[in-house]
XYZ file of C-alpha atoms in Angstrom:
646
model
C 37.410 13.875 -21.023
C 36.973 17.498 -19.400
C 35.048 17.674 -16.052
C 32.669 19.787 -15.650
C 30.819 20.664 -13.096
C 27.379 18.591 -12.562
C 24.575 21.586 -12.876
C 26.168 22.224 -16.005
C 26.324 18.380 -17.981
C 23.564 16.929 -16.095
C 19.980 18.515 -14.292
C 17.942 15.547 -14.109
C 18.467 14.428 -10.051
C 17.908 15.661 -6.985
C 20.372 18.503 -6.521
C 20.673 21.905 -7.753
C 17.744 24.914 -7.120
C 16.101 24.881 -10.624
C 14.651 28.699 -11.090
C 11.592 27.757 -12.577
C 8.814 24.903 -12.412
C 9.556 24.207 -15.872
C 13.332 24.078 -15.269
C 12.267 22.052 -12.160
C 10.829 19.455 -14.854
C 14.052 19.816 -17.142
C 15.904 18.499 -14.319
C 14.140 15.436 -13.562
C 14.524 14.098 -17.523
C 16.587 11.107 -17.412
C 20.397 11.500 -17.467
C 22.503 10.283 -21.159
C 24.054 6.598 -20.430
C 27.093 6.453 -18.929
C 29.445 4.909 -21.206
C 30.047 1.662 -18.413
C 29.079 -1.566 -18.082
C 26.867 -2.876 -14.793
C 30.583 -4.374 -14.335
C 33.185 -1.496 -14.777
C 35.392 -0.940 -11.702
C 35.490 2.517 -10.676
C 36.673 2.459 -7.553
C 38.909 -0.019 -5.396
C 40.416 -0.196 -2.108
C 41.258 -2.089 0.827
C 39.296 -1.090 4.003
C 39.208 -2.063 7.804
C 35.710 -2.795 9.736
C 34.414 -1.358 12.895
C 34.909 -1.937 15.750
C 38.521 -1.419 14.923
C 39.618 -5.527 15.195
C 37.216 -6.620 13.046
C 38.206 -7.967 9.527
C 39.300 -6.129 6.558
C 38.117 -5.943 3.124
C 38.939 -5.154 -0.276
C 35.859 -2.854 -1.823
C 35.039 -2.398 -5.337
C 32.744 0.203 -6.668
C 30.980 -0.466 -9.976
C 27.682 1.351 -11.800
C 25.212 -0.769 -9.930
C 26.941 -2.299 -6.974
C 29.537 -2.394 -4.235
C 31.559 -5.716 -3.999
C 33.055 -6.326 -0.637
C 35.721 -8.973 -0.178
C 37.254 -10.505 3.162
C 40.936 -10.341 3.115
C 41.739 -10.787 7.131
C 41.885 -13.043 9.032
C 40.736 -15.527 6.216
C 39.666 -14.698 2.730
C 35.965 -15.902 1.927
C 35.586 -17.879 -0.966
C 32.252 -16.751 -1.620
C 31.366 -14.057 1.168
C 28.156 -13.622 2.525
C 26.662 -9.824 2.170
C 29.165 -9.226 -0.039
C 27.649 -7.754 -2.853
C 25.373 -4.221 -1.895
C 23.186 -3.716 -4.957
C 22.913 0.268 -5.493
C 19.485 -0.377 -5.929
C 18.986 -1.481 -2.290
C 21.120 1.772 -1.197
C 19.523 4.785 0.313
C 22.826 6.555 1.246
C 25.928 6.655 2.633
C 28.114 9.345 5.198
C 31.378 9.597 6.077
C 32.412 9.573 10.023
C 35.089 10.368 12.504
C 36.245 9.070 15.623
C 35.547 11.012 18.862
C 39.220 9.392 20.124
C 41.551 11.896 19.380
C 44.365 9.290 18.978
C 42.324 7.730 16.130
C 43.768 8.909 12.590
C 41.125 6.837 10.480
C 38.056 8.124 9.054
C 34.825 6.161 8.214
C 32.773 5.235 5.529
C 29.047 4.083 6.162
C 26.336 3.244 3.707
C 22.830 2.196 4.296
C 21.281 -0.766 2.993
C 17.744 -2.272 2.517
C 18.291 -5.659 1.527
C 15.581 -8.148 0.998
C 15.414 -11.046 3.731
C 14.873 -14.720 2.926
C 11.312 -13.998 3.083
C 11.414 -11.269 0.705
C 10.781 -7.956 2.980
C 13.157 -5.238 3.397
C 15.452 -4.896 6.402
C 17.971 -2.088 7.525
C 21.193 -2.496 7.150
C 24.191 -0.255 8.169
C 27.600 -1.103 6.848
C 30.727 0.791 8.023
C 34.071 0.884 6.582
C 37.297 2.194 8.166
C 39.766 3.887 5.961
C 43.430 3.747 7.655
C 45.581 3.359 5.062
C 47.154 7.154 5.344
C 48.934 8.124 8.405
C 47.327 11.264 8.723
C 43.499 11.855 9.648
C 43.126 14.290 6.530
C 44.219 11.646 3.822
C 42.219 9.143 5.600
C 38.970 11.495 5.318
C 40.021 12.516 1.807
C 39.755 8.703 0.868
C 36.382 8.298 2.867
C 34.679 11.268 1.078
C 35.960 10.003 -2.197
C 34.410 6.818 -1.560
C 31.034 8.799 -0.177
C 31.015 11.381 -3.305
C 31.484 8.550 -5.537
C 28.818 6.284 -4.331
C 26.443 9.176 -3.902
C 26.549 10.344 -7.676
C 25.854 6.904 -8.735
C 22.614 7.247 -6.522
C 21.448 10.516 -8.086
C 22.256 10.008 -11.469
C 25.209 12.544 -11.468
C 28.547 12.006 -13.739
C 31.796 11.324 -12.430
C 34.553 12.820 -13.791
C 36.379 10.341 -16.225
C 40.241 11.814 -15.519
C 39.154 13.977 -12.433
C 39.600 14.068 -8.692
C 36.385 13.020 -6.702
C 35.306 15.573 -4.511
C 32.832 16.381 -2.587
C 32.652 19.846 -4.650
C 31.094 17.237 -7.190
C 27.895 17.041 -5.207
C 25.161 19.872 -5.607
C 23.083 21.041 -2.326
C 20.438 18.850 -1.405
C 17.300 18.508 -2.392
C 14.430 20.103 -0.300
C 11.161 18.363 0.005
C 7.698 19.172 1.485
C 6.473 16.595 3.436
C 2.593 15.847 3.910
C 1.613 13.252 6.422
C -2.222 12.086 7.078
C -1.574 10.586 10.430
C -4.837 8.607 9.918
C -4.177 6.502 6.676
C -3.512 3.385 6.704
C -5.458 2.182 9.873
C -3.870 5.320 11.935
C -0.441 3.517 11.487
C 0.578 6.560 8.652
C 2.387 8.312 11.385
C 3.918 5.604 12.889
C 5.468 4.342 9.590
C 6.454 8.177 9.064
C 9.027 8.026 11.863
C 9.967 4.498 11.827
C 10.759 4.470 7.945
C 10.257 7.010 5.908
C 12.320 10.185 7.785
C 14.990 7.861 8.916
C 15.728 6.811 5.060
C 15.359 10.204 3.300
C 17.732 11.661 6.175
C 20.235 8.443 5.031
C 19.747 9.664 1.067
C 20.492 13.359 3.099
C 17.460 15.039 1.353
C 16.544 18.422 3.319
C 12.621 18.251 4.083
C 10.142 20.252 6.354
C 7.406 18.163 7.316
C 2.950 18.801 7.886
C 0.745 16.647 9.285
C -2.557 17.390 7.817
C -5.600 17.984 10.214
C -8.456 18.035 8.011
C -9.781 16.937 4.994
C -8.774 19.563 2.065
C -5.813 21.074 3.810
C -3.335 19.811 2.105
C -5.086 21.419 -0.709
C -5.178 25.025 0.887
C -1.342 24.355 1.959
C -0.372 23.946 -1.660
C -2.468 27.010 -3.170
C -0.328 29.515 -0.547
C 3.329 27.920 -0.815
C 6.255 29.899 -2.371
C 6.920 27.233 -4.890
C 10.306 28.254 -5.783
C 11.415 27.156 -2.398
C 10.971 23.365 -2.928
C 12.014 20.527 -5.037
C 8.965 18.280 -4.886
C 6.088 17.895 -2.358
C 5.579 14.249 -1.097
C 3.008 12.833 0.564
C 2.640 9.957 3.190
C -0.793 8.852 3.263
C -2.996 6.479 0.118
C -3.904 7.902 -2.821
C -6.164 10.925 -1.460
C -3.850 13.154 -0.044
C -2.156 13.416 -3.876
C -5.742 14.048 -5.050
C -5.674 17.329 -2.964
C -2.648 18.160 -3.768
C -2.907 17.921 -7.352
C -6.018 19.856 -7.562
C -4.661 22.402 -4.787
C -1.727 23.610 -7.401
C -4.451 23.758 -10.321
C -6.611 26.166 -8.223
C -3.840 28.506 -7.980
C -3.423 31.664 -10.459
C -0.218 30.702 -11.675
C -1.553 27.146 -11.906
C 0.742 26.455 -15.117
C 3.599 26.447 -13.705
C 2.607 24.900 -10.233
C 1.299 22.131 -11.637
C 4.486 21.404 -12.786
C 5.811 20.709 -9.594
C 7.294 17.245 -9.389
C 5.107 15.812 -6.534
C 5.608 11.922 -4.694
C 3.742 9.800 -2.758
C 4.901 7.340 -0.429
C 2.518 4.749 0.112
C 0.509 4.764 3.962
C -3.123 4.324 2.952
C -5.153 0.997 2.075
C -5.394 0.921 -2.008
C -2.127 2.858 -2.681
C -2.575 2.200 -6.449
C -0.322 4.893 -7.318
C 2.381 3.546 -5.695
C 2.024 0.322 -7.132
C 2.462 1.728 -10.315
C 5.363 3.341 -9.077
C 6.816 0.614 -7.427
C 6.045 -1.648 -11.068
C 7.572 1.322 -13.148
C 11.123 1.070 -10.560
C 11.106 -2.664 -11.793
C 10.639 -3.651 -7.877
C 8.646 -7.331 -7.190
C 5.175 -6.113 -6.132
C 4.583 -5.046 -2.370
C 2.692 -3.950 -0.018
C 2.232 -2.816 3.658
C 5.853 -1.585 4.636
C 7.271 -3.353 1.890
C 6.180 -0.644 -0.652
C 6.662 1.808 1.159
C 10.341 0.911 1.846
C 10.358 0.355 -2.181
C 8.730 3.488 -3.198
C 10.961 5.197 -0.446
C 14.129 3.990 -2.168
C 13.050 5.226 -5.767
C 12.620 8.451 -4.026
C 16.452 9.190 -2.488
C 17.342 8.325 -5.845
C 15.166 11.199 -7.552
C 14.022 11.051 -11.088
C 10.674 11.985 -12.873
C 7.994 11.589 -15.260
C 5.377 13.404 -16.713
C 1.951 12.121 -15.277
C -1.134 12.269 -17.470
C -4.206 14.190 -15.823
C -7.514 13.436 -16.423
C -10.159 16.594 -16.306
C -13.277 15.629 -15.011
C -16.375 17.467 -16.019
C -19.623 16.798 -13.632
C -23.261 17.040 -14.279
C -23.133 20.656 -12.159
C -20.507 22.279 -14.908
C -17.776 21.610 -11.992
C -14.466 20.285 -13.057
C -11.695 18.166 -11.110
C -8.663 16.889 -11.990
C -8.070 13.427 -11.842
C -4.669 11.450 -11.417
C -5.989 7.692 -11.036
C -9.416 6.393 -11.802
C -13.329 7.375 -12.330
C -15.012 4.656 -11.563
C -18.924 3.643 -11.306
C -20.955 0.448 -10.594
C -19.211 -2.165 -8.809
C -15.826 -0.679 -8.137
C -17.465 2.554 -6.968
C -19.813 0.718 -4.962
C -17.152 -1.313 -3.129
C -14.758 1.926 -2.697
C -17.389 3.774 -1.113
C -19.727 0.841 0.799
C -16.045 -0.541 2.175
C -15.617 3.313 3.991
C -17.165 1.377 7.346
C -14.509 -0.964 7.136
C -11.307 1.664 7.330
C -10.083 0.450 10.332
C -9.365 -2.886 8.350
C -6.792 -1.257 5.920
C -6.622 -2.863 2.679
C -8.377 -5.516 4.096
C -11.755 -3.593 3.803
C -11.376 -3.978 0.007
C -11.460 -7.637 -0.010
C -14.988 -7.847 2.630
C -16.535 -4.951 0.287
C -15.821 -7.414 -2.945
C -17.212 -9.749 -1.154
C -20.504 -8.126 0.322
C -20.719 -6.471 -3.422
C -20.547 -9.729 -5.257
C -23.148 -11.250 -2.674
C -25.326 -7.898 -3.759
C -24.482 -7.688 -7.263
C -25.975 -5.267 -9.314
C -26.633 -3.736 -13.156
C -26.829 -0.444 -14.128
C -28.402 0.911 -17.497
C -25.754 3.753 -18.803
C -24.396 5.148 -22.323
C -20.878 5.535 -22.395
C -19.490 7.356 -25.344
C -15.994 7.823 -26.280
C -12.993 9.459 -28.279
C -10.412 6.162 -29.910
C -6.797 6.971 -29.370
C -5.291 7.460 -32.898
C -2.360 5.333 -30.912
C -3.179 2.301 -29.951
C -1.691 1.511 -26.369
C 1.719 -0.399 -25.797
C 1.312 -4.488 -27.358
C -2.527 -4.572 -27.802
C -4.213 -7.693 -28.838
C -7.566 -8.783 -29.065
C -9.006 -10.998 -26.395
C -11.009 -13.766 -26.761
C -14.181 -13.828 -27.106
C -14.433 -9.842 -26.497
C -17.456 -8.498 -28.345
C -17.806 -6.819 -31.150
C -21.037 -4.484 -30.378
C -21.760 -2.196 -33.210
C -19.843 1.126 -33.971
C -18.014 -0.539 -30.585
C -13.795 -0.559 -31.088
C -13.350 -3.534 -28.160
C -9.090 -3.570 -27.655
C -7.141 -5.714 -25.183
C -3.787 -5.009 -24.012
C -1.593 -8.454 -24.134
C 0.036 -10.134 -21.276
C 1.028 -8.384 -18.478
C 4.534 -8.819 -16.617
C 3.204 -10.581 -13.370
C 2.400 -7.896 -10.587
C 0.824 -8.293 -6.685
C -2.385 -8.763 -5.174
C -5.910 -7.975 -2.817
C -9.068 -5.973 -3.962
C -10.228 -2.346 -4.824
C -8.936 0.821 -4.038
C -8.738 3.772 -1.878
C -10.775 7.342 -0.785
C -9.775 10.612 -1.808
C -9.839 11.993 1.860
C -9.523 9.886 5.498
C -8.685 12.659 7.636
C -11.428 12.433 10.346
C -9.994 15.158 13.144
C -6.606 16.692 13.717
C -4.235 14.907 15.890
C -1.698 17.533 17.337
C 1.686 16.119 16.561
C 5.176 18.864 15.597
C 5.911 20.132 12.388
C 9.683 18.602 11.516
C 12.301 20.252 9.190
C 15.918 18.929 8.548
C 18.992 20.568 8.537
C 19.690 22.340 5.445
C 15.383 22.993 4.591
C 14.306 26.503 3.769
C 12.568 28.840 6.556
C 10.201 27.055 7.989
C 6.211 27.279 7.114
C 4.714 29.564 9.343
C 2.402 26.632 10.916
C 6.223 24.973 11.589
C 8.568 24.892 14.393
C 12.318 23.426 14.086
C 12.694 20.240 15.771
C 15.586 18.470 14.177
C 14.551 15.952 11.465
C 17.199 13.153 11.389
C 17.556 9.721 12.797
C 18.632 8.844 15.748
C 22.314 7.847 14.309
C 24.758 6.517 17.519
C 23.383 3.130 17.667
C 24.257 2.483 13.835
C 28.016 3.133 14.794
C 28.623 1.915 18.791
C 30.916 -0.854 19.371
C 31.545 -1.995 23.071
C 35.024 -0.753 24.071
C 35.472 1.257 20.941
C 35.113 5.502 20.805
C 31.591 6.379 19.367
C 31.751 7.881 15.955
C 30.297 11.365 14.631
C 28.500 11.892 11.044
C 31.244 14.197 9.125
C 29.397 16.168 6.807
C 30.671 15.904 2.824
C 29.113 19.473 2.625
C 28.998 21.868 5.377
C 25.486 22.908 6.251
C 23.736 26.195 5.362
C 23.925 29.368 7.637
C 21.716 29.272 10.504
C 20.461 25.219 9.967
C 21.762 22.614 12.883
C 24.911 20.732 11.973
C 24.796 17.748 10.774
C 26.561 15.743 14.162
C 23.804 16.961 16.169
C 20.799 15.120 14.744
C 17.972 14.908 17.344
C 14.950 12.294 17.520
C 11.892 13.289 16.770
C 9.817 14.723 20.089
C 6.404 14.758 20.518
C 4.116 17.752 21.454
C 1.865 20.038 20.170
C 2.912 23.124 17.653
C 1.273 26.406 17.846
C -0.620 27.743 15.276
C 0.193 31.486 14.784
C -3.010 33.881 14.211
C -2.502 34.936 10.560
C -0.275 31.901 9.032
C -0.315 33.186 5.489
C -2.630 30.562 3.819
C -6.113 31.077 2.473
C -8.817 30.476 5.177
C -10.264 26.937 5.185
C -13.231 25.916 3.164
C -15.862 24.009 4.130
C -15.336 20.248 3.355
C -17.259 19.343 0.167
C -17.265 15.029 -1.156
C -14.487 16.504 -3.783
C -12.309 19.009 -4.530
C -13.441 21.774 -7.373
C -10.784 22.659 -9.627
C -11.271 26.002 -11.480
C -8.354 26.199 -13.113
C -6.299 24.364 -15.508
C -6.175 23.855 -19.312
C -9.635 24.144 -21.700
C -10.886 20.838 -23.021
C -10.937 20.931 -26.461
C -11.772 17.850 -27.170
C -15.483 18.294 -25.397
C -18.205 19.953 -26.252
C -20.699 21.130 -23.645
C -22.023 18.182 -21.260
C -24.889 17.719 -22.844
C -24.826 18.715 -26.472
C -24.419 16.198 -29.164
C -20.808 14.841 -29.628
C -18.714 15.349 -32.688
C -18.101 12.704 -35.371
C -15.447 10.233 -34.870
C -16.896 9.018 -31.460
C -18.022 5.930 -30.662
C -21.387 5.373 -28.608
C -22.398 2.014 -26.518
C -25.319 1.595 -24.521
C -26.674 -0.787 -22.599
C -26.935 -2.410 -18.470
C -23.437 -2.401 -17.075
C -21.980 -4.257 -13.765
C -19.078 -1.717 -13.960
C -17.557 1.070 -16.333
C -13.827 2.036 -15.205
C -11.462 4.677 -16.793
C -8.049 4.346 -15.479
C -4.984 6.337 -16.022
C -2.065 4.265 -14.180
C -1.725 0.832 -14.445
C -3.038 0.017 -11.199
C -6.363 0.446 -9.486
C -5.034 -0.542 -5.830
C -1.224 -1.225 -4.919
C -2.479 -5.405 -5.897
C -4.551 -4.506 -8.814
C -3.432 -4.012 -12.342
C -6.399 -3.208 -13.795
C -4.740 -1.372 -17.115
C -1.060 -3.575 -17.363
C 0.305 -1.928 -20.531
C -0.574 2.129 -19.196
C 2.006 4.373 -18.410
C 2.176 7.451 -16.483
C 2.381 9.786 -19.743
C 0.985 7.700 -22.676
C -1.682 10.023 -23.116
C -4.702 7.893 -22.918
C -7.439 6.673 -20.567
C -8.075 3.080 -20.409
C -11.733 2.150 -20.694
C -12.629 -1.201 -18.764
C -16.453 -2.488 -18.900
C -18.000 -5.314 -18.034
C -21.685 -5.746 -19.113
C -24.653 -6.956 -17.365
C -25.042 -10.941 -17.670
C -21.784 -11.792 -15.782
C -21.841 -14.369 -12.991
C -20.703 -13.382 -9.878
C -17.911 -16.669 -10.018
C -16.787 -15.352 -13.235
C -16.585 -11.284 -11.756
C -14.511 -12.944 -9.214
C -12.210 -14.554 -11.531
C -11.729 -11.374 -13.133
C -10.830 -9.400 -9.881
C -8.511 -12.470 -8.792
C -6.731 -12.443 -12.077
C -6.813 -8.709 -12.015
C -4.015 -9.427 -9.497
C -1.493 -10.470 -12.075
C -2.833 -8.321 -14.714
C -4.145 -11.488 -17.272
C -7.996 -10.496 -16.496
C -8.004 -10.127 -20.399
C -6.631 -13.044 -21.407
C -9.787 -14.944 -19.651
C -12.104 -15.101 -22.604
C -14.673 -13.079 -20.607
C -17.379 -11.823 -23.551
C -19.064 -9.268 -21.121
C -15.414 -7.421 -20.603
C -14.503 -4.827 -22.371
C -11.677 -2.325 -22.955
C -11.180 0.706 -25.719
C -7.927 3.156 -25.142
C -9.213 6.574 -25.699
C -8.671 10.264 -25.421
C -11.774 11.721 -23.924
C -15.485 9.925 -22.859
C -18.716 10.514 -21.871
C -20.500 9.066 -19.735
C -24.203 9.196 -18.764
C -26.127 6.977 -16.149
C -29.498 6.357 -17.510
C -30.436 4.669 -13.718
C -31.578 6.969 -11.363
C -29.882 6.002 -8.299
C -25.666 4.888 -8.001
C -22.163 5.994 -7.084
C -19.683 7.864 -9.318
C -16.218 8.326 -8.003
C -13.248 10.133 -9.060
C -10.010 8.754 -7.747
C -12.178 6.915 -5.094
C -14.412 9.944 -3.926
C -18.150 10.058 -4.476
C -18.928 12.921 -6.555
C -22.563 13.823 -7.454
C -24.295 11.682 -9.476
C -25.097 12.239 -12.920
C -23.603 12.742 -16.513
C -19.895 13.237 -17.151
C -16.991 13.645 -19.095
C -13.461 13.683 -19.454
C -10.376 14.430 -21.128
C -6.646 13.675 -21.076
C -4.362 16.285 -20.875
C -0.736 14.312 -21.379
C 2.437 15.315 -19.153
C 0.243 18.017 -17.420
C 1.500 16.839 -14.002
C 5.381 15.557 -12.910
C 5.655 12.692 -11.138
C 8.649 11.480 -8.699
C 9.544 7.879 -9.556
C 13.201 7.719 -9.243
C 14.910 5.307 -11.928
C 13.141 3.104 -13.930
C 13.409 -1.026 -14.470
C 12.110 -3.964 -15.634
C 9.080 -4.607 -14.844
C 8.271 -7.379 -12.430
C 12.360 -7.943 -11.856
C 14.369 -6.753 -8.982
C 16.926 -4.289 -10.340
């Protein structure tokens, strides 16, 4: 087979600068199967430990896992630890010695194996090749090992009858960072450090990192960034900081190709629905707390993408949004916004807002109106007892594969007032923002490596670092302190907070007419008093709620869930608790609902409620909306099975 090089047989991973947004999207399609089995060796060796006297082990390298073996002093008949699934993998380096009389070179990967009790811990294995009398060959075999290991990671080919080098591996990726310090009970921050740098410095993806101050800046941010210059922007916060983001690159003038920026989230808020979805769509168990985001961090060293449906919003005012989750009004609207007093509770303040809702249940009287998918959505089947209103299409997905748990979801915004932390690059990030300052960006790396009585080891670098960044070996902890703001930083001046963010860009809807003039034939029309009316893009509606379990992030629909007036507030409950798991529809329930469509309408005929847009109040009135399919590009990193471990 003839190697080539991997910018030219594969752009789907993290890697290579792609010169456009839509080349940016081109190189997050997934790569061709390899032609290997899960089981096909492609690497073997024998391998000391570290400290130095430790035992030794023969390693195997195959598509989805590393198999270690005890040799010395006594083989293991069935090891402990010894099998690293890649799926558990963040990354691996390759080390030296800081004893010049020491000719081996080392191999370390990073692990996040699952405990007894099912959460994640850190785990860093090292490897110590010695089985060349020379230094070089030893580091030649260590790199191979690294580069190897690596590709597998990202996607990238190996070379069937080439040498593996570390000329194999393109230049990292280069991420944008955007913390809220203040989601998830203030503890966003925290987790930032203590998780989320450490293990995209292990996958060694280049990043410059903003804490946001206010609500909406992430938005401005977005609208004056040189796109070309990054990869994909993540953000560390719930589901609200993507909100702003995503409606940020639609405000711009060249919105069509900035929208197709592949953006992330990693999951610090209280509803993190997104992420569940994200975290269901890597075939991960459902999570939450640090769990997910130790999940959703993995998927992300691995890169990967997927379009991501947006939903245009059209308010009663002639204002448009863009929406990537959920408008929502009634009871999971009420909750959402009602719960706001309870942030400091995290996700908790879901479960007393269901709670205080379902002890104050209401009806509202409302028309809602919509367009049927031509497609109906992946294995539908109708429920049980669902009704059959007139002119009224009533669909139910089937069974869903089993997924987490805890009520309703998150706010758009929770960025009270600006805590003055650094902004953080990495080694190998372009010029920082002007609102940044160069403070290192790696983990803290000797304690991974010490041994009492043995020389301290030093990262070797597979690939040297660009001109001008730090090297590698001298990775610094993060400091605290305050950054300056320079007078003229290069971004549009703030705007004064609003409830949402206005989106005047982006594609026409040409499925609506006018809000407020009669709709075209083909739609269907239903009104009557309502507990709640939901239309969901994702799966989820928090990171425990699968509120739509056959959606996917590009299946071009909205997913209409109702539930009319009539309901007991045991048998609401029993829907929310089985929402957990996804079987709400398999229930019976006749006042639920559900129609897959391309567009809606919908028009409160009560004079007083809550309408929200991916969990932020919006004024109150009519509205409508429309899919637009694969507008947006989602990181997800590989997929799986649903509701399996990989």
């Amino acid at each position: 087979m003839k190697t080539q090089r991997p910018e030219q047989e594969l752009t789907w991973s993290w890697g290579h600068r792609p010169r456009s947004a839509l080349d940016r999207v081109k190189a997050m399609a997934p790569p061709p199967p390899l032609p290997l089995t899960p089981s096909t060796p492609l690497l073997h060796g024998e391998f000391g430990s570290y400290p130095a006297r430790g035992p030794r082990f023969a390693l195997t390298l195959t598509p989805q896992a590393l198999h270690i073996q005890r040799l010395r002093p006594k083989p293991e008949a069935r090891p402990r630890g010894g099998l690293v699934l890649l799926a558990e993998v963040s990354g691996c380096c390759t080390l030296r010695s800081r004893s010049p009389s020491d000719s081996a070179a080392y191999f370390c990967i990073y692990t996040y194996p699952r405990g007894r009790r099912g959460g994640r811990r850190r785990a860093a294995r090292t490897f110590r090749a010695d089985g060349a009398a020379t230094y070089e060959e030893n580091r030649a075999e260590a790199q191979r090992w690294a580069t190897a290991l690596t590709c597998l990671l990202r996607g990238l080919p190996l070379p069937g009858d080439g040498e593996i080098t570390p000329d194999l591996l393109p230049r990292p990726p280069r991420l944008l960072l955007l913390v809220n310090p203040f989601g998830g009970r203030g503890l966003a921050w925290q987790w930032c450090k203590n998780h989320v740098l450490p293990m995209i410095s292990e996958a060694g993806l280049s990043f410059n990192l903003i804490q946001t101050e206010r609500h909406n800046h992430a938005r401005e941010l977005v609208q004056g960034l040189s796109l070309s210059e990054w990869d994909g922007i993540v953000t560390v916060s719930g589901d609200g900081l993507l909100y702003e983001v995503l409606n940020g690159l639609l405000e711009r003038p060249d919105w069509e190709e900035a929208v197709k920026t592949p953006v992330g989230i990693l999951p610090c808020g209280s509803g993190n629905a997104l992420a569940g979805a994200v975290n269901q769509h890597g075939g991960f168990e459902p999570a939450l707390g640090i769990d997910l985001l130790l999940n959703c961090s993995l998927l992300l060293c691995r890169g990967g993408s997927h379009p991501l449906d947006l939903l245009s919003v059209t308010l009663a005012s002639g204002s448009r949004c863009f929406s990537f989750l959920s408008v929502a009004w009634g009871f999971v609207s009420d909750v959402d916004i009602q719960s706001e007093r309870f942030r400091a509770l995290g996700s908790a303040r879901f479960t007393l807002g269901t709670v205080l809702g379902l002890a104050t249940l209401h009806t509202y009287r409302g028309r809602l109106s919509y367009l049927p998918a031509t497609v109906e959505p992946a294995s539908p089947a109708p429920a049980h007892g669902l009704p059959r209103a007139k002119s009224e299409l009533t669909l139910a997905p089937g069974p869903a594969p089993p997924v987490a748990h805890s009520p309703l979801h998150r706010s758009v915004s929770d960025l009270p007032l600006p805590l003055p932390q650094p902004a953080l690059t990495s080694p190998g990030s372009p010029e920082p923002l002007p609102i940044l300052s160069l403070n290192g960006g790696g983990p803290e790396l000797a304690g991974d490596w010490g041994g009492a009585g043995d020389a301290p080891l030093s990262p070797d670098p597979l690939l040297p670092s660009p001109p001008g960044s730090p090297k590698a070996a001298q990775l610094s902890p993060i400091t605290e302190g305050a950054s300056e703001m320079p007078a003229s930083s290069g971004l549009p001046p703030p705007t004064p907070d609003a409830r949402v963010a206005i989106s005047a860009g982006g594609p026409p809807d040409h499925l609506l007419p006018p809000l407020g003039a009669p709709l075209p034939p083909g739609w269907v029309t239903m009104e009557g008093d309502f507990v709640l009316i939901l239309a969901i893009s994702p799966s989820h509606l928090g990171a425990d709620l699968v509120a739509a379990p056959h959606a996917r992030f590009d299946d071009g629909l909205v997913h209409l869930c109702w539930v009319r007036g009539g309901i007991s507030r045991a048998a609401l409950l029993r829907l929310f608790l089985a929402m957990e798991r996804g079987s709400h529809f398999s229930l019976g329930c006749p006042q639920l609902g559900y129609a897959a469509a391309r567009a809606f309408r919908l028009e409160p005929l009560t004079p007083r409620g809550v309408l929200t847009v991916d969990g932020e109040q919006v004024e109150y009135g009519p509205l409508q909306a429309q899919v637009h399919p694969g507008l947006g590009t989602l990181l997800t990193g590989p997929s799986g099975r649903p509701g399996r471990e990989p």
